[in-house]
Coordinates of C-alpha atoms in Angstrom, one line a residue:
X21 CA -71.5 -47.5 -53.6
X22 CA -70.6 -50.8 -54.5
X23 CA -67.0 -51.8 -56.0
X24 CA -66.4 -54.6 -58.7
X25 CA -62.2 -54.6 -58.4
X26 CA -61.0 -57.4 -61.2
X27 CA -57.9 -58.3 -63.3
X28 CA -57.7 -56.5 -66.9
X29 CA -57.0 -59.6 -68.3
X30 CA -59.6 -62.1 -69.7
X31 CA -60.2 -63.9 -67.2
X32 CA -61.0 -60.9 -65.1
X33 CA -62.8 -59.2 -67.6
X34 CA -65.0 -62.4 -68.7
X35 CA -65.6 -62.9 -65.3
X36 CA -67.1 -59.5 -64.3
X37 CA -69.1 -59.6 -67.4
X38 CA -71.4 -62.7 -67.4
X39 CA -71.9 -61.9 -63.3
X40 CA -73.5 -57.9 -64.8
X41 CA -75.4 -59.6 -67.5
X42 CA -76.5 -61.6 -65.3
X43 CA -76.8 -59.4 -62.6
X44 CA -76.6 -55.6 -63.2
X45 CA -75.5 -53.3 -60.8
X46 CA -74.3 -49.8 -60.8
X47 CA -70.5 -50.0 -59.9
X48 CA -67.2 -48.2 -59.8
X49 CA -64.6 -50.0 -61.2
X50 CA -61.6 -50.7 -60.5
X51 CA -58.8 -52.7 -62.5
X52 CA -55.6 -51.9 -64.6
X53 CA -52.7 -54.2 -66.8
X54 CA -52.8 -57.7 -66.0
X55 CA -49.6 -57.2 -63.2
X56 CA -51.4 -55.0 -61.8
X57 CA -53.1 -56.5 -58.8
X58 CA -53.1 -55.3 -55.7
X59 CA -56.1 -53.7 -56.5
X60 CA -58.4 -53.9 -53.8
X61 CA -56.8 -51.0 -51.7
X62 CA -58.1 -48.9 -54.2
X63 CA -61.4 -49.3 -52.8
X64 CA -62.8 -46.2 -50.6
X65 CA -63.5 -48.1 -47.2
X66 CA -65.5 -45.0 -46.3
X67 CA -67.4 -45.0 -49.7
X68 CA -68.3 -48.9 -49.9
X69 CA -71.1 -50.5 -49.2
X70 CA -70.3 -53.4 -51.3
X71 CA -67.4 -55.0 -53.1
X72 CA -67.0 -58.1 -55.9
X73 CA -63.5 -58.9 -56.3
X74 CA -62.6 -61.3 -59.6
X75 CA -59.2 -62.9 -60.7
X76 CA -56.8 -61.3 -58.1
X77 CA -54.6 -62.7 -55.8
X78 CA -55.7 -62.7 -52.0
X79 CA -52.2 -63.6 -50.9
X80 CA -51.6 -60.2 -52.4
X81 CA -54.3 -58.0 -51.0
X82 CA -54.8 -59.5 -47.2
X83 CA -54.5 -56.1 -45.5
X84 CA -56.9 -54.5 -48.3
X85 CA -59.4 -57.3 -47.9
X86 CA -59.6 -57.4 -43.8
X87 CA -59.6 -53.6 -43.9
X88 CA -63.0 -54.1 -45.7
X89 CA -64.0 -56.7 -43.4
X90 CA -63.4 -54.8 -41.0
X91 CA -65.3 -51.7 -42.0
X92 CA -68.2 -53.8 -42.4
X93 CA -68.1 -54.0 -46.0
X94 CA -69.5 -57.8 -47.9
X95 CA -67.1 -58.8 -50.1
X96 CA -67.7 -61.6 -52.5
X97 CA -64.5 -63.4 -53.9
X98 CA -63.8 -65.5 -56.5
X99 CA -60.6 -66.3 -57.8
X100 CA -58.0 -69.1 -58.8
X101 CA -54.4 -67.8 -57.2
X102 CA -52.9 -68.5 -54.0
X103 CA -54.8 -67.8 -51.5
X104 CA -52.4 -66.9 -48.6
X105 CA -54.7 -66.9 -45.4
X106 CA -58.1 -66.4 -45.9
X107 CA -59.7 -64.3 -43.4
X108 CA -62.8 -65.5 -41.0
X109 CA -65.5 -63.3 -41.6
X110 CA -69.2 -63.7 -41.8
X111 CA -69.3 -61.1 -44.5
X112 CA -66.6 -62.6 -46.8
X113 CA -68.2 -65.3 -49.4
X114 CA -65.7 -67.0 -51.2
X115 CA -64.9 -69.1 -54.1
X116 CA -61.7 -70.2 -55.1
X117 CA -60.2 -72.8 -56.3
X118 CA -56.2 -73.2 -57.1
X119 CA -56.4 -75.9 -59.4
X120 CA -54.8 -75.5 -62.8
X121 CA -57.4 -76.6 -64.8
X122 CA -59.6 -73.6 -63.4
X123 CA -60.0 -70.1 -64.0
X124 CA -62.2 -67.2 -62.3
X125 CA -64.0 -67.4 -65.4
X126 CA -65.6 -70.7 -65.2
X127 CA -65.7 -70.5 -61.1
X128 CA -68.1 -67.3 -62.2
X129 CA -69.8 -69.9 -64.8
X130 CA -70.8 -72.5 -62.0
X131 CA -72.2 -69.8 -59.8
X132 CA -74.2 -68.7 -62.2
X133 CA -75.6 -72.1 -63.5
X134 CA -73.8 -71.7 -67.3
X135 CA -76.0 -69.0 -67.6
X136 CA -73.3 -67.2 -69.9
X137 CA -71.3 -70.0 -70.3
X138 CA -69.8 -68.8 -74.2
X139 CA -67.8 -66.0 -72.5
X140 CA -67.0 -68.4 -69.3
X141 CA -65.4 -70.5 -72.5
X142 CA -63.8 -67.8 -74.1
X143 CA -61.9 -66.5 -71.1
X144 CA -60.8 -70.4 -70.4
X145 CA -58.8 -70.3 -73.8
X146 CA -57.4 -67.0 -73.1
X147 CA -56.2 -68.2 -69.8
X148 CA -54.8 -71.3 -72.0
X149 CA -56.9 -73.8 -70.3
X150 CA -57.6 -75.1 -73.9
X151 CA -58.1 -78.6 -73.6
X152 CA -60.4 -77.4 -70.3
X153 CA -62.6 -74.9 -73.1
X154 CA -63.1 -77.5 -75.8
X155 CA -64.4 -79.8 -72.8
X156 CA -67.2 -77.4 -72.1
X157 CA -67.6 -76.4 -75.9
X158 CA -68.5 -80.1 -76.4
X159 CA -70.4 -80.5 -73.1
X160 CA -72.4 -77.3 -74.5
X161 CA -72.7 -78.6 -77.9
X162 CA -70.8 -75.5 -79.4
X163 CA -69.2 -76.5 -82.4
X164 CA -66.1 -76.0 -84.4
X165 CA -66.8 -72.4 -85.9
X166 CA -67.9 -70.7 -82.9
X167 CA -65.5 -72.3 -80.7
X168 CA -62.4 -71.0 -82.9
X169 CA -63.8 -68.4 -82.5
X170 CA -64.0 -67.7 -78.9
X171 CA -60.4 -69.5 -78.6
X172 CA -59.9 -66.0 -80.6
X173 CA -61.8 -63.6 -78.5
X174 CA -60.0 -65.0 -75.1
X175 CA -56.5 -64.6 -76.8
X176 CA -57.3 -61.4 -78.0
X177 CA -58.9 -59.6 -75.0
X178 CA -56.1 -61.6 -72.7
X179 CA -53.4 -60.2 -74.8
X180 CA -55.0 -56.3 -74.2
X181 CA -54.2 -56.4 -70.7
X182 CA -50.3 -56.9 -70.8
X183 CA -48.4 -53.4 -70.8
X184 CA -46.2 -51.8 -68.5
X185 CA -48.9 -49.3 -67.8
X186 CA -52.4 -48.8 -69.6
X187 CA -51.1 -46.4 -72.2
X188 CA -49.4 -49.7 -73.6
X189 CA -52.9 -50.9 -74.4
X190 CA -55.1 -51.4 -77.2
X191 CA -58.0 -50.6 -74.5
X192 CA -58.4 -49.6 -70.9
X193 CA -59.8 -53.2 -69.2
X194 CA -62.6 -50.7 -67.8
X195 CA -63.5 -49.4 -71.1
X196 CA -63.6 -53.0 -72.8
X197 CA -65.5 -54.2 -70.1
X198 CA -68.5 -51.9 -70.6
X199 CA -67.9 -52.2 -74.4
X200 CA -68.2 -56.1 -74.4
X201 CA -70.6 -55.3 -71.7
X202 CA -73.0 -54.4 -74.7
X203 CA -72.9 -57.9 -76.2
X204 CA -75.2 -60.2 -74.8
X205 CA -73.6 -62.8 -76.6
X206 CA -70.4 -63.2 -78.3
X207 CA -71.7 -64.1 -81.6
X208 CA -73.0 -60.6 -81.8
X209 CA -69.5 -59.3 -81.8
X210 CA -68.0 -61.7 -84.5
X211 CA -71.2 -60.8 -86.8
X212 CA -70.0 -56.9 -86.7
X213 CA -67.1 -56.6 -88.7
X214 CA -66.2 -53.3 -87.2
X215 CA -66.2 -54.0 -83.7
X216 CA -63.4 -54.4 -81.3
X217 CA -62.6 -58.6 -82.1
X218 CA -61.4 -57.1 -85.4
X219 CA -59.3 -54.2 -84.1
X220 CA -57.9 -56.8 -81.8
X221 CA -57.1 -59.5 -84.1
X222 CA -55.8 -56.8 -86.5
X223 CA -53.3 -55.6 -83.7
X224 CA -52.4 -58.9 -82.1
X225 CA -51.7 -60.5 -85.4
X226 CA -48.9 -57.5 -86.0
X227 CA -47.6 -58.1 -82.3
X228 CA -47.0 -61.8 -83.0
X229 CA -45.1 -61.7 -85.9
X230 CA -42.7 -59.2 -84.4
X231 CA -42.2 -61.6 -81.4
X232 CA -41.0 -64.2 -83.7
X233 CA -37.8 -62.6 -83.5
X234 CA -37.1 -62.9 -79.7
X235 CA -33.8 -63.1 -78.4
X236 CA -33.4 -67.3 -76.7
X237 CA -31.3 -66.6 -73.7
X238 CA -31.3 -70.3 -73.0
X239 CA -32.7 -73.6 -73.5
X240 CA -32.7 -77.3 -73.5
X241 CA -35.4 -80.1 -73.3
X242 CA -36.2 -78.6 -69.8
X243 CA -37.3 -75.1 -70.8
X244 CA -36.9 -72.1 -72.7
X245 CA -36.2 -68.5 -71.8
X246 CA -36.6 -65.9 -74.5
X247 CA -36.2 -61.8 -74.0
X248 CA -38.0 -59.5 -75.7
X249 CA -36.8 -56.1 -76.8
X250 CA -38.2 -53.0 -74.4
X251 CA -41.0 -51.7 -76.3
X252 CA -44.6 -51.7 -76.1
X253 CA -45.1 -54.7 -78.8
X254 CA -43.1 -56.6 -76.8
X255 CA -44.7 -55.5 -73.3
X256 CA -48.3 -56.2 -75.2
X257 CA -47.5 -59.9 -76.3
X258 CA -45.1 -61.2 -73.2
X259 CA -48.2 -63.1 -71.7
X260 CA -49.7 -64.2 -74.5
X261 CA -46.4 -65.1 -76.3
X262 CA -45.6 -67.6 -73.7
X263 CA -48.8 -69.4 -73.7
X264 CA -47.8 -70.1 -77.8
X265 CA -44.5 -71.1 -76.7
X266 CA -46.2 -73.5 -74.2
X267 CA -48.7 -75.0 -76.8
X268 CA -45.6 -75.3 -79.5
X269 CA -43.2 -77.5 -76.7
X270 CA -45.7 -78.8 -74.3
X271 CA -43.3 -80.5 -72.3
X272 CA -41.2 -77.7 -71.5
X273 CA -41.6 -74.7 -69.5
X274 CA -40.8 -71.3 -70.5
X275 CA -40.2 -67.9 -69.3
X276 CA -40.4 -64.3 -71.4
X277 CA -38.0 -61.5 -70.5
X278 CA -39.3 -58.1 -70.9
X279 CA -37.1 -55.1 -69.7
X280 CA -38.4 -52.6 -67.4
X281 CA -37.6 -48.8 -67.2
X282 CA -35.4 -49.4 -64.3
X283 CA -33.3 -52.0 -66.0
X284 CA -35.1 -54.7 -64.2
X285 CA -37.7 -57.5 -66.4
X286 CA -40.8 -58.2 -66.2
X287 CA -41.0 -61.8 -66.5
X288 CA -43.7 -64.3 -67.6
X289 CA -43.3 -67.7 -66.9
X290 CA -45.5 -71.2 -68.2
X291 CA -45.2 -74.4 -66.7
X292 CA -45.4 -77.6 -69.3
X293 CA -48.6 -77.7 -70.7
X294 CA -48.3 -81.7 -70.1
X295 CA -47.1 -80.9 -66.2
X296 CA -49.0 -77.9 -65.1
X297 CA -47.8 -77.1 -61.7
X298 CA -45.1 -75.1 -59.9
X299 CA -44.9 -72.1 -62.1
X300 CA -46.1 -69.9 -58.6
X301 CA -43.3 -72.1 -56.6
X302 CA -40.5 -71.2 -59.1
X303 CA -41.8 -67.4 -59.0
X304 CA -42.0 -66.9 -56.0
X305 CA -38.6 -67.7 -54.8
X306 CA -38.2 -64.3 -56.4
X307 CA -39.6 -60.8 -54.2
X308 CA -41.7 -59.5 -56.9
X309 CA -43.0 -63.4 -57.6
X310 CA -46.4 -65.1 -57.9
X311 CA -49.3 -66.5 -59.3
X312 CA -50.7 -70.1 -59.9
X313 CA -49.4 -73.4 -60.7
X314 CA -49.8 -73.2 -64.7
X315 CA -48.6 -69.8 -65.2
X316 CA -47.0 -67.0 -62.8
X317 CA -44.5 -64.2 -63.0
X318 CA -42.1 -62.0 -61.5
X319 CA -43.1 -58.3 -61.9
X320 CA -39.2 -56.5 -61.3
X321 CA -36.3 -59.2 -61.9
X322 CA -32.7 -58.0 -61.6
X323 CA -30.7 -58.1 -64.2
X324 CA -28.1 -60.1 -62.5
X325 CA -30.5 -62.7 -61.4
X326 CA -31.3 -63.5 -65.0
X327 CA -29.0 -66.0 -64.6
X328 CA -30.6 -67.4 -61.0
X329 CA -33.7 -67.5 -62.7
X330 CA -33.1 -69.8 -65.3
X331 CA -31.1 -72.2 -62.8
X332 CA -34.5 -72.1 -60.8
X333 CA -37.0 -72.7 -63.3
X334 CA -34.5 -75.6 -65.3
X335 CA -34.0 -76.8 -61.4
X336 CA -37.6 -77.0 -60.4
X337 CA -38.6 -79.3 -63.6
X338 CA -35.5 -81.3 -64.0

């Protein structure tokens, strides 16, 4: 059987969908909450015959993704995080690119010609490459009413795939996957007023005012660093939160605390929207660190190196 593995974010999800509309094939799937992402060893070497993986780290699914080399399964990979090393194989086709002003999304949208280029745009703004999406909204000719609202859509389906587990979620990624999956186009979804865009919205907007009220554990004209109380609100916004913390103080950087069962946080950090770079070199100075240059984050953070944290992230952009 063939395997399409992607992150449950937008980006991930945005990504998978315009390469099925454009090319259907009968797949398992396999994905979970946006931290979730060493995915790939999830894939049945034995069962495989095939395998697309979108959005997720290589540095952190090496062994995974040579043990399908290995077994002679063709894996196609496109993706914007740190690579690690890549592995030489004839059967591995690539396409990555770490650059901060690119996403899976719109890697998936040059492959395919800006076949489905509206949801390519879409997942850009939910990734918060918004200057980036109102580049191709103008290059497409899209204007100011559609491209609100798929600056919308991306920030609504990105902010579904942050939880500590999928029961924190609005949706399963897999299940809105195969429901956006029945919307060849994303007008079609604004036009129904009792789709998912409105449940979303709906939900996010009640998520976001609660946030308003995070605790600031620090800050200067460096960066901010906010906690959030341990609930699944909080868990459900941390990602999303930090990208409007980013967009409000472009010129800092910021990092969102969310506490973890085992007194640990979950942490989300943004570099400044007017320097996007490093967010992956402060996080990963940390075990549980990583991600890409504009945003990254640490999935277990001690509690006693809260303090560290913040002396690395004001350190990095000072």
């Amino acid at each position: 059987m063939h395997f399409d593995v992607f992150n449950g974010d937008a980006d991930g999800i945005l990504a998978l969908l315009q390469l099925r509309l454009a090319e259907p094939k009968v797949s398992t799937l396999i994905t979970g909450v946006k931290r979730d992402i060493s995915l790939v060893q999830q894939v049945d070497v034995e069962l495989a015959i095939s395998a697309t993986i979108l959005d997720v780290s290589m540095e952190k699914n090496t062994q995974a993704l040579t043990n399908l080399l290995a077994n002679d399964v063709p894996v196609f990979y496109v993706d914007h995080h740190r690579t690690g090393d890549v592995p030489e194989s004839p059967l591995l086709t690539s396409l990555v690119n770490t650059s901060p002003d690119v996403c899976t999304s719109l890697l998936v949208n040059d492959y395919l010609k800006g076949k489905h280029h509206l949801w390519a745009i879409a997942a850009a703004y939910g990734d918060n490459l918004k200057t980036v999406a109102a580049n191709h909204c103008v290059l497409n000719g899209v204007g100011s009413p559609l491209a609100n609202q798929l600056e919308a859509l991306g920030t609504y389906v990105n902010y579904n795939g942050y939880g500590r587990t999928t029961d924190d979620l609005h949706y399963h990624p897999a299940d809105l996957y195969q429901k956006l999956l029945g919307y060849e186009h994303p007008e079609n979804l604004f036009s129904n007023k009792s789709s998912l865009f409105y449940d979303l919205e709906s939900a996010y907007e009640q998520d976001m005012n609660m946030a308003q009220t995070a605790e600031v554990l620090f800050e200067n004209n460096i960066c901010k660093v906010v906690c959030l109380e341990d609930a699944a609100w909080s868990r459900r916004v941390s990602g999303v939160f930090g990208n409007d913390l980013a967009n409000t103080a472009p010129d800092k950087a910021h990092g969102v605390l969310t506490r973890n069962l085992d007194g640990s946080y979950t942490v989300s950090v943004r570099a400044p929207l007017n320097n996007k770079q490093g967010a992956d070199e402060v996080c990963i100075q940390f075990p549980t660190g990583g991600g890409r240059a504009g945003a990254a984050g640490i999935n277990a953070l001690p509690e006693e190196q809260i303090e560290t944290f913040i002396s690395v992230l004001q350190n990095y952009y000072d």
